[in-house]
Short mmCIF file of C-alpha atoms in Angstrom, two decimals:
data_model
loop_
_atom_site.label_atom_id
_atom_site.label_comp_id
_atom_site.label_asym_id
_atom_site.label_seq_id
_atom_site.Cartn_x
_atom_site.Cartn_y
_atom_site.Cartn_z
CA MET A 21 -9.98 10.63 -14.33
CA LYS A 22 -8.03 11.85 -16.95
CA ARG A 23 -4.11 12.17 -16.23
CA ARG A 24 -2.65 9.02 -18.05
CA LEU A 25 1.08 7.79 -16.91
CA GLY A 26 2.48 5.14 -19.01
CA HIS A 27 5.58 3.90 -16.32
CA LEU A 28 6.59 3.86 -12.14
CA PRO A 29 9.41 6.99 -12.58
CA VAL A 30 13.01 6.93 -11.67
CA PHE A 31 14.54 10.11 -9.58
CA LEU A 32 15.42 12.35 -12.98
CA LEU A 33 11.53 14.66 -13.16
CA VAL A 34 10.80 17.10 -15.12
CA LEU A 35 8.17 19.89 -13.52
CA LEU A 36 5.71 21.12 -15.55
CA GLY A 37 4.20 23.74 -13.61
CA LEU A 38 3.97 24.30 -9.43
CA TYR A 39 1.40 23.38 -7.92
CA SER A 40 -0.17 23.88 -4.35
CA CYS A 41 -2.52 21.83 -2.16
CA ALA A 42 -3.77 24.58 -1.10
CA ASP A 43 -5.59 24.41 -5.15
CA GLN A 44 -7.30 21.32 -4.36
CA LYS A 45 -10.66 21.24 -4.29
CA GLU A 46 -13.18 18.39 -3.46
CA GLY A 47 -13.58 15.64 -5.96
CA GLU A 48 -10.13 16.43 -7.41
CA PRO A 49 -6.98 15.14 -7.86
CA PHE A 50 -4.49 15.03 -4.96
CA VAL A 51 -1.91 17.40 -6.08
CA ILE A 52 1.95 16.35 -5.38
CA GLY A 53 3.92 19.15 -5.99
CA ASP A 54 7.45 19.91 -5.99
CA ASP A 55 7.78 20.58 -2.58
CA ILE A 56 8.05 16.53 -1.72
CA TYR A 57 11.64 17.15 -2.68
CA LYS A 58 11.67 20.12 0.32
CA MET A 59 11.14 17.40 3.14
CA ASN A 60 13.50 16.40 5.60
CA MET A 61 13.18 12.60 5.62
CA ARG A 62 15.76 10.06 7.26
CA MET A 63 16.38 6.08 5.56
CA ASP A 64 17.06 3.17 7.33
CA GLU A 65 18.61 0.05 5.78
CA HIS A 66 19.19 -3.33 8.03
CA LEU A 67 20.13 -6.50 6.43
CA VAL A 68 17.72 -9.38 7.82
CA TYR A 69 17.97 -12.81 8.03
CA SER A 70 14.61 -14.95 8.61
CA ARG A 71 16.13 -18.29 9.68
CA ILE A 72 11.84 -18.96 9.27
CA ILE A 73 12.73 -19.03 4.66
CA ASN A 74 16.15 -19.14 4.67
CA ASP A 75 17.16 -16.13 3.57
CA TYR A 76 17.70 -12.31 3.53
CA PHE A 77 15.87 -9.34 3.60
CA LYS A 78 16.16 -5.23 2.82
CA ILE A 79 14.62 -3.69 5.51
CA ASP A 80 14.38 0.13 4.90
CA VAL A 81 12.71 2.82 7.24
CA SER A 82 12.20 5.82 6.67
CA TRP A 83 9.73 8.52 8.52
CA LEU A 84 10.45 12.59 8.81
CA GLU A 85 12.31 13.75 11.86
CA ASP A 86 10.43 17.12 12.30
CA ARG A 87 7.46 15.00 12.88
CA GLN A 88 7.73 12.03 15.37
CA GLY A 89 4.69 11.74 18.08
CA ALA A 90 4.33 14.51 20.19
CA GLY A 91 6.34 13.70 23.19
CA GLY A 92 8.48 11.55 21.25
CA GLY A 93 5.74 8.99 21.30
CA LYS A 94 5.32 6.31 19.13
CA ILE A 95 3.39 6.89 15.57
CA PRO A 96 1.35 4.12 13.12
CA ALA A 97 4.31 2.20 10.55
CA VAL A 98 3.34 1.76 6.85
CA TYR A 99 4.73 -1.91 6.07
CA ILE A 100 5.21 -2.40 2.07
CA THR A 101 5.86 -5.41 0.01
CA ASP A 102 8.29 -5.30 -2.97
CA GLY A 103 10.62 -2.52 -0.84
CA HIS A 104 13.07 -3.01 -3.64
CA TRP A 105 10.71 -1.09 -6.06
CA ARG A 106 8.82 0.88 -3.58
CA GLY A 107 11.38 3.13 -2.08
CA VAL A 108 10.60 6.23 -3.73
CA ASP A 109 6.78 5.61 -2.86
CA HIS A 110 8.27 6.76 1.28
CA LYS A 111 8.35 10.10 0.39
CA TYR A 112 4.58 10.32 -1.21
CA VAL A 113 3.51 8.52 2.40
CA HIS A 114 5.45 11.61 4.06
CA TYR A 115 4.31 13.88 2.07
CA LEU A 116 0.33 13.53 3.86
CA ALA A 117 2.40 14.44 6.37
CA PHE A 118 3.94 16.84 5.66
CA LYS A 119 1.19 19.01 3.73
CA GLY A 120 -1.09 18.95 7.25
CA LYS A 121 -3.69 15.95 5.47
CA MET A 122 -2.38 12.82 8.60
CA ASP A 123 -0.49 11.83 11.23
CA ALA A 124 3.44 10.97 11.10
CA VAL A 125 4.38 7.79 10.58
CA TYR A 126 7.64 5.19 9.63
CA CYS A 127 7.68 3.98 5.98
CA VAL A 128 9.28 -0.08 6.31
CA GLY A 129 9.67 -1.37 3.00
CA ILE A 130 10.50 -4.81 2.95
CA GLY A 131 12.41 -6.43 -0.45
CA TYR A 132 15.40 -8.22 -1.02
CA PRO A 133 19.85 -7.42 -1.47
CA GLN A 134 20.67 -6.35 -4.44
CA GLY A 135 21.99 -8.96 -6.75
CA TYR A 136 18.59 -11.03 -6.11
CA ASP A 137 16.15 -11.58 -9.03
CA TYR A 138 13.09 -9.21 -7.75
CA GLY A 139 11.06 -11.15 -9.79
CA ARG A 140 11.28 -14.92 -9.25
CA ILE A 141 12.37 -14.13 -5.99
CA ARG A 142 9.02 -12.09 -4.72
CA GLU A 143 6.46 -15.29 -6.52
CA ARG A 144 8.58 -17.17 -3.82
CA ASP A 145 7.81 -15.19 -0.70
CA LEU A 146 3.76 -13.06 -2.05
CA THR A 147 2.04 -15.45 -3.85
CA ASP A 148 3.59 -18.91 -3.65
CA ASN A 149 4.45 -19.31 0.17
CA PRO A 150 2.61 -16.66 1.67
CA ASP A 151 2.14 -18.32 4.75
CA ARG A 152 5.93 -18.64 5.61
CA PHE A 153 6.44 -14.74 4.87
CA LYS A 154 3.50 -13.87 6.73
CA GLN A 155 5.15 -16.43 9.58
CA ALA A 156 7.88 -14.06 8.81
CA MET A 157 7.12 -11.24 8.83
CA ASP A 158 5.07 -11.69 12.38
CA GLU A 159 8.19 -12.77 13.50
CA GLU A 160 10.53 -11.76 12.75
CA ILE A 161 10.87 -9.07 10.79
CA ILE A 162 8.25 -6.71 12.39
CA PRO A 163 9.57 -7.05 15.70
CA PHE A 164 13.49 -6.64 14.50
CA VAL A 165 11.89 -2.94 13.34
CA GLU A 166 9.66 -2.81 16.83
CA SER A 167 12.44 -2.84 18.88
CA ARG A 168 14.55 -0.42 16.95
CA TYR A 169 11.90 1.69 16.05
CA GLN A 170 9.72 3.89 18.28
CA ILE A 171 6.18 2.30 16.43
CA ASP A 172 2.37 1.55 17.51
CA GLY A 173 2.09 -1.75 16.87
CA ASN A 174 -1.71 -1.15 17.49
CA ARG A 175 -1.47 0.83 13.86
CA ARG A 176 0.66 -0.56 12.12
CA ILE A 177 -0.77 -0.56 7.93
CA LEU A 178 0.21 -3.41 5.17
CA TYR A 179 0.52 -2.56 1.98
CA GLY A 180 1.21 -3.90 -1.33
CA ALA A 181 0.46 -3.56 -5.17
CA SER A 182 0.42 -7.18 -8.24
CA TYR A 183 1.68 -10.04 -6.55
CA GLY A 184 2.63 -8.07 -3.48
CA GLY A 185 -1.13 -6.56 -3.19
CA TYR A 186 -3.09 -10.29 -3.13
CA PHE A 187 -0.45 -10.82 -0.25
CA SER A 188 -2.61 -7.64 1.06
CA LEU A 189 -5.24 -9.76 0.87
CA PHE A 190 -4.01 -13.22 2.02
CA SER A 191 -2.77 -11.26 5.19
CA LEU A 192 -6.58 -10.16 5.95
CA LEU A 193 -7.74 -13.45 5.71
CA SER A 194 -5.34 -15.05 7.79
CA ASP A 195 -4.88 -12.02 10.90
CA ALA A 196 -8.80 -12.73 11.11
CA GLY A 197 -10.02 -14.10 14.25
CA SER A 198 -6.26 -13.82 15.78
CA GLN A 199 -4.26 -11.20 17.56
CA LYS A 200 -5.26 -7.33 15.48
CA LYS A 201 -2.05 -7.17 13.59
CA PHE A 202 -2.58 -4.73 11.12
CA VAL A 203 -5.29 -1.86 11.99
CA THR A 204 -5.30 -1.58 7.21
CA TYR A 205 -4.57 -3.85 4.60
CA ILE A 206 -4.17 -1.47 0.81
CA ALA A 207 -4.21 -3.70 -1.95
CA SER A 208 -3.70 -2.60 -5.67
CA CYS A 209 -4.18 -4.09 -8.09
CA PRO A 210 -3.76 -7.58 -6.66
CA VAL A 211 -3.04 -11.02 -8.44
CA PRO A 212 -3.57 -14.36 -7.39
CA LYS A 213 -0.88 -16.62 -9.69
CA THR A 214 -3.31 -19.07 -10.31
CA GLY A 215 -6.65 -20.06 -10.81
CA VAL A 216 -6.80 -21.70 -7.83
CA ALA A 217 -5.23 -19.06 -5.64
CA ARG A 218 -8.08 -17.32 -6.71
CA THR A 219 -11.43 -18.86 -6.00
CA ASP A 220 -8.78 -19.39 -2.82
CA LEU A 221 -8.99 -15.89 -2.10
CA LEU A 222 -12.95 -14.81 -3.20
CA GLN A 223 -14.52 -17.71 -1.20
CA GLY A 224 -11.80 -16.61 2.34
CA PHE A 225 -13.47 -13.50 1.76
CA ARG A 226 -17.02 -15.06 1.30
CA ASP A 227 -16.30 -16.79 5.11
CA VAL A 228 -14.32 -14.41 6.75
CA LYS A 229 -15.58 -12.98 9.88
CA THR A 230 -13.64 -10.20 11.38
CA THR A 231 -13.76 -7.33 12.65
CA GLY A 232 -11.71 -3.80 13.67
CA VAL A 233 -9.73 -3.96 10.42
CA ASN A 234 -10.20 -1.47 7.03
CA LEU A 235 -9.74 -2.84 3.43
CA TYR A 236 -8.61 -0.87 1.02
CA PHE A 237 -7.58 -1.65 -3.16
CA GLY A 238 -7.80 -0.42 -6.82
CA VAL A 239 -7.51 -1.30 -9.39
CA GLY A 240 -7.64 0.09 -13.55
CA SER A 241 -9.62 0.14 -16.09
CA LEU A 242 -6.98 -0.57 -18.73
CA ASP A 243 -5.10 -3.55 -16.16
CA ASN A 244 -5.49 -6.90 -17.39
CA LYS A 245 -9.20 -8.26 -16.80
CA TYR A 246 -8.22 -11.31 -15.13
CA ILE A 247 -6.88 -8.90 -12.65
CA VAL A 248 -9.85 -5.89 -12.54
CA ASN A 249 -11.99 -9.07 -12.85
CA VAL A 250 -10.99 -9.81 -8.99
CA SER A 251 -11.39 -7.28 -7.57
CA GLU A 252 -14.69 -6.20 -9.47
CA GLU A 253 -16.29 -10.43 -7.99
CA LEU A 254 -14.27 -8.89 -4.24
CA SER A 255 -16.12 -6.38 -4.12
CA ARG A 256 -19.71 -7.51 -4.97
CA ILE A 257 -19.00 -9.45 -2.59
CA LEU A 258 -18.31 -7.48 0.57
CA ASP A 259 -21.47 -4.59 -0.84
CA GLU A 260 -23.51 -8.19 -0.56
CA GLY A 261 -21.91 -8.57 3.11
CA ALA A 262 -20.92 -11.54 3.29
CA THR A 263 -17.69 -10.95 5.62
CA THR A 264 -19.01 -8.43 8.66
CA GLY A 265 -16.49 -6.77 10.50
CA LEU A 266 -14.95 -5.28 8.19
CA VAL A 267 -15.31 -1.71 6.91
CA HIS A 268 -14.37 -1.74 2.97
CA ALA A 269 -13.36 0.64 0.01
CA TYR A 270 -12.44 -0.28 -3.30
CA ARG A 271 -12.24 1.74 -6.61
CA LEU A 272 -12.00 1.36 -10.06
CA TYR A 273 -8.60 4.70 -11.56
CA GLU A 274 -10.41 5.09 -15.26
CA ASN A 275 -7.48 5.40 -17.71
CA TYR A 276 -4.57 3.76 -15.62
CA ASP A 277 -3.00 0.69 -16.01
CA HIS A 278 -1.19 -2.23 -13.71
CA TYR A 279 1.62 0.35 -13.19
CA SER A 280 -0.15 3.99 -12.67
CA VAL A 281 -2.72 3.16 -10.86
CA CYS A 282 -0.48 2.40 -7.39
CA ARG A 283 0.54 5.38 -6.10
CA ASN A 284 -3.40 6.88 -6.04
CA VAL A 285 -4.25 3.60 -4.22
CA ILE A 286 -2.16 3.64 -1.46
CA VAL A 287 -2.67 7.71 -1.52
CA ASP A 288 -5.81 7.98 -1.20
CA ALA A 289 -6.49 4.59 1.51
CA LEU A 290 -4.75 6.48 3.65
CA LEU A 291 -6.08 10.05 3.02
CA PHE A 292 -9.82 8.06 3.44
CA PHE A 293 -8.71 5.78 6.68
CA HIS A 294 -6.39 7.74 7.76
CA GLY A 295 -6.86 11.30 7.17
CA ALA A 296 -6.80 14.16 9.61
CA LYS A 297 -9.51 15.16 8.47
CA THR A 298 -11.83 12.58 8.20
CA GLY A 299 -10.56 9.47 9.12
CA PRO A 300 -11.28 6.83 10.35
CA VAL A 301 -13.77 5.49 8.82
CA ALA A 302 -16.57 3.98 10.40
CA GLY A 303 -19.73 2.10 7.61
CA ALA A 304 -17.17 2.75 4.44
CA GLY A 305 -18.82 0.82 1.75
CA SER A 306 -17.62 1.67 -1.75
CA ALA A 307 -18.24 5.19 -2.15
CA VAL A 308 -14.79 6.43 -2.24
CA ALA A 309 -16.11 9.44 -3.95
CA ALA A 310 -18.27 10.27 -1.50
CA ARG A 311 -15.22 11.25 -0.05
CA GLY A 312 -13.94 13.81 -2.65
CA LEU A 313 -10.46 11.13 -3.24
CA ASP A 314 -9.42 11.13 -7.13
CA GLY A 315 -5.96 9.72 -6.95
CA ILE A 316 -3.08 11.66 -7.52
CA ARG A 317 -2.16 14.89 -10.61
CA ASP A 318 1.40 13.52 -9.77
CA LEU A 319 4.99 15.34 -10.74
CA VAL A 320 5.74 14.77 -14.93
CA TYR A 321 9.04 12.42 -14.85
CA GLN A 322 11.63 12.36 -17.77
CA ASN A 323 10.72 9.29 -19.63
CA MET A 324 12.63 6.55 -17.45
CA THR A 325 11.39 3.08 -16.78
CA TYR A 326 12.74 -0.04 -14.05
CA HIS A 327 11.86 -2.78 -15.56
CA PHE A 328 8.93 -5.78 -15.51
CA ASP A 329 7.66 -8.70 -15.69
CA GLU A 330 4.58 -7.67 -17.35
CA SER A 331 2.89 -11.77 -16.28
CA THR A 332 2.52 -10.17 -12.68
#
C-alpha cells in the first residue's frame, strides 16, 4: 500500500480524477468516488443526559433514506465513539451500502456537545472510566437510540479509533460471558493509556472465553511504536489460540499513520465481516489479504486539518 495521507480532512475537497468502484480489482484499494456526495443521507442530532456519567452526550444518527430495510424492517447499526470528530465517517460507511457492497445500516456517533474540551473529556470516558461509559452506553444511550429507530439489536457493530479503539477492545472483554451487545467490534490503532491498562487488556484476551462475535483491528506502520506493539502483541495472542470462540482479523497497514489509517480500518472491517458477497466470515484468522482487502483510495482533500493531541 503506497498511499500517504497526512491528516484527517474537513469538507472542502480537491478531486484529482473521478473513480468508479467498478474499476476495483482483487487486492486493490476500495475506491471512494465523488458520488459519495450524491447519496441521500439524513442525519438527526440528539442531546442525551446520562445519569450514570452525570453529563451530556451528543448523539448523531444517520441513514440512507432510500436504503431502509425491506418493508421497513430493522437493520444493523454501527456505533461510533468520538462522534464529535467522526461525522464525515458516516458517509464512508453508508457509501458501502450505496455501492451495494453491504446491507444498509444506521450510523450512531457518540460524542459531546460544542464547547467541550474533547481531548480531555474523551479520556474520562474511553480510558479513565471505560466501565462507567460502557454502562452508560448499554443502559442509557443504546436504549435511547433504539427506541426511536428501527435497529436490529442482534446486529450491532462497535467502532472506535485510538482511545476509542481501546474502548472497543475493552467492551469486547466486558461483554464476554453476558448477553451479546455487539456482533462485531472494530478497533483502529487502539491505545491503552497506561502500562497497567495494556497489561490488563492483553491478559484479558488470554483469559477470555466468548462465542459468536467478530473482532477486526488494525494499525498504521508509521504510528508510535508503543501503539504498533500493542496491536502486534494482541495479534500474536489471538493467533496462538488463547482466546476461544472469537473470529478475528488483524492488519498492519504499511505507510499509514495514526490518523490516516482510521477509515481504512472501518471500511475493511465492514467489508470483511459484513460485505454483501463475502461476510460474515467463520475462522477468519489474520489472513485479511486473502480476502482482497487493501484499504481505500480516498478522495484528495484540501490541506486543512483538525487539531488532535498527538499523545492519543
